[in-house]
Amino acid sequence: MPTTRPGLATRLIHTAEGAQPHAAPLTTPIYETTTFLFDSTADLQAYIDGSTGKYLYSRYDNPSTHALEAKLAEAEQAEAAMVFGSGMGAIASTMLGLLSAGDEVLCSAAIYGGTFHLLQSFLPRFGITARLLELDALRDPTAAIGPRTKLVWFESPINPTLRCLDIARLAGACRAASVRSVMDNTFATPYNQQPLTLGVDLVMHSVTKYLNGHSDVTAGAVMGARTLVDALLPARKLIGAMLDPAAASLVGRGLKTLEVRMERHNANALALARAFDGDRRLTRVLYPGLPSHPDHGIAAAQMRGFGGMVTIELPGGLEAAGRFFDRLQVFKRATSLGGVESLAGLPVLTSQYGWTDEQLARADVTPGMVRLSVGIETLDDLIADVDQALK
């Protein structure tokens, strides 16, 4: 007997769906699907048992995000990487994945504002506390580590002062005390600095910044030993901090030009910093590549290049910084950093907004600071823009 032809809706929904068996794409396809198919109960059981490489649900894993994780692991010379929907998603998932009620985190008093507020305002509600250390105490945290300390979280260079820490020394102190170390490597990037090779346990990135590089994706990542990265999986699943496959594809494309972009970021920022170092219109220019920077020696020993971030401080506080900020033309007034375009920000109104005067002083952040994310535009145009805004 002839079979009944399926209805129009059924045919349009199911025809030509799924992978195309004869297609061999040069680039990774975007697997923009919420769920994945199984052939049978046995096939599903094999996935549950962990004996198959199949995928179940895109909140758990997805071929597009998996491909990006492989690239990110290569970038940081890590066994494994895990991506998240934002840098804060990566930070929160790492904290909640590695810590329990009663645990303590040691952290620099100078730190990204989002990390600061997570540690000070949010995690204490779950019994996790943070102790903020002055920079000198953090250089070797041995004396500060107590019985409840389970994690040391730090940046180098630090946002926005660009102070640097001896990564190997700090990581060694943590290992000797059986305490995990996690470093935010966003400002330096894997091109300029390789914290895992210096002994750090996990490296975190706001992928939104240099790794993507084009100011069109919000993402985060953590890289390190597979056992440690895998320990974060339950937190990512349950919090729902997974990165969208289309966004993962854009980051993967951005990573392909990371090296050439960072070479230009490094060169432009160094030249800009040199052009204004000692300028009488400024209180100081902060850039690790300058001999005048207090941690230049540390940076030179552990960094390949000094990055694309320059912080300047104007006499006259926020009023003077605001006038400069408003006069910029090539540098765009926006938060964030790490894109091909140059951006300017006022730390006390963005990354350090809401901090008390005491907290700002401990972090060495002043109202007169302007943070410059130096892009890859023509160098002469960037120097002229800063010079004109200072007049």
CSV table of N, CA and C in Angstrom, one decimal, residues 11 31 33 36 42 49 96 104 129 161 167 178 182 184 205 237 257-258 260 265 276 303 316 357 382:
chain,number,residue,atom,x,y,z
A,11,ARG,N,7.1,18.2,6.7
A,11,ARG,CA,8.2,18.2,5.7
A,11,ARG,C,9.1,19.4,5.8
A,31,TYR,N,27.3,25.8,15.3
A,31,TYR,CA,26.3,24.9,15.7
A,31,TYR,C,25.2,25.6,16.5
A,33,THR,N,22.3,25.4,17.7
A,33,THR,CA,21.2,24.5,18.0
A,33,THR,C,21.2,24.3,19.6
A,36,PHE,N,20.7,18.2,20.8
A,36,PHE,CA,21.4,17.2,19.8
A,36,PHE,C,20.6,15.9,19.8
A,42,ALA,N,20.1,3.2,23.9
A,42,ALA,CA,21.4,2.8,24.1
A,42,ALA,C,22.4,3.9,23.8
A,49,ASP,N,26.9,7.6,30.3
A,49,ASP,CA,28.0,6.8,30.9
A,49,ASP,C,29.4,7.5,30.6
A,96,LEU,N,32.8,30.0,42.7
A,96,LEU,CA,31.8,29.0,43.2
A,96,LEU,C,32.1,27.6,42.9
A,104,GLU,N,38.3,31.2,52.4
A,104,GLU,CA,38.7,32.5,52.3
A,104,GLU,C,39.5,32.7,51.0
A,129,THR,N,34.6,34.4,52.3
A,129,THR,CA,35.1,35.8,52.6
A,129,THR,C,36.4,36.1,51.8
A,161,THR,N,46.2,50.6,37.4
A,161,THR,CA,47.5,51.2,37.6
A,161,THR,C,48.6,50.5,36.9
A,167,ILE,N,55.1,36.8,39.0
A,167,ILE,CA,54.1,35.7,38.9
A,167,ILE,C,54.7,34.4,39.5
A,178,SER,N,49.9,24.9,49.5
A,178,SER,CA,48.7,24.1,49.0
A,178,SER,C,47.5,24.9,48.8
A,182,VAL,N,44.9,31.8,41.0
A,182,VAL,CA,44.2,32.1,39.8
A,182,VAL,C,44.6,33.5,39.4
A,184,ASP,N,44.2,36.7,36.6
A,184,ASP,CA,43.5,37.3,35.5
A,184,ASP,C,44.5,37.9,34.5
A,205,HIS,N,40.4,35.0,31.7
A,205,HIS,CA,40.4,36.1,30.7
A,205,HIS,C,39.0,36.6,30.6
A,237,LYS,N,27.2,24.8,34.3
A,237,LYS,CA,25.9,24.2,34.0
A,237,LYS,C,24.8,24.8,34.8
A,257,THR,N,43.9,36.4,14.6
A,257,THR,CA,44.8,37.6,14.4
A,257,THR,C,45.3,38.1,15.7
A,258,LEU,N,45.3,37.4,16.8
A,258,LEU,CA,45.7,37.9,18.0
A,258,LEU,C,47.2,38.3,18.0
A,260,VAL,N,49.2,39.3,15.4
A,260,VAL,CA,49.5,40.5,14.7
A,260,VAL,C,48.8,41.7,15.3
A,265,HIS,N,49.3,46.7,19.0
A,265,HIS,CA,48.9,47.2,20.3
A,265,HIS,C,50.1,47.6,21.1
A,276,PHE,N,54.6,60.8,26.1
A,276,PHE,CA,54.1,61.7,27.1
A,276,PHE,C,54.7,61.5,28.5
A,303,MET,N,57.4,39.4,30.7
A,303,MET,CA,56.5,39.7,29.6
A,303,MET,C,57.2,39.8,28.3
A,316,GLY,N,44.7,68.1,39.0
A,316,GLY,CA,43.4,68.8,39.0
A,316,GLY,C,42.3,67.8,39.2
A,357,ASP,N,36.9,56.5,49.4
A,357,ASP,CA,38.2,57.1,49.3
A,357,ASP,C,39.3,56.2,49.8
A,382,LEU,N,47.0,59.0,17.1
A,382,LEU,CA,46.8,58.8,18.5
A,382,LEU,C,47.6,59.8,19.3
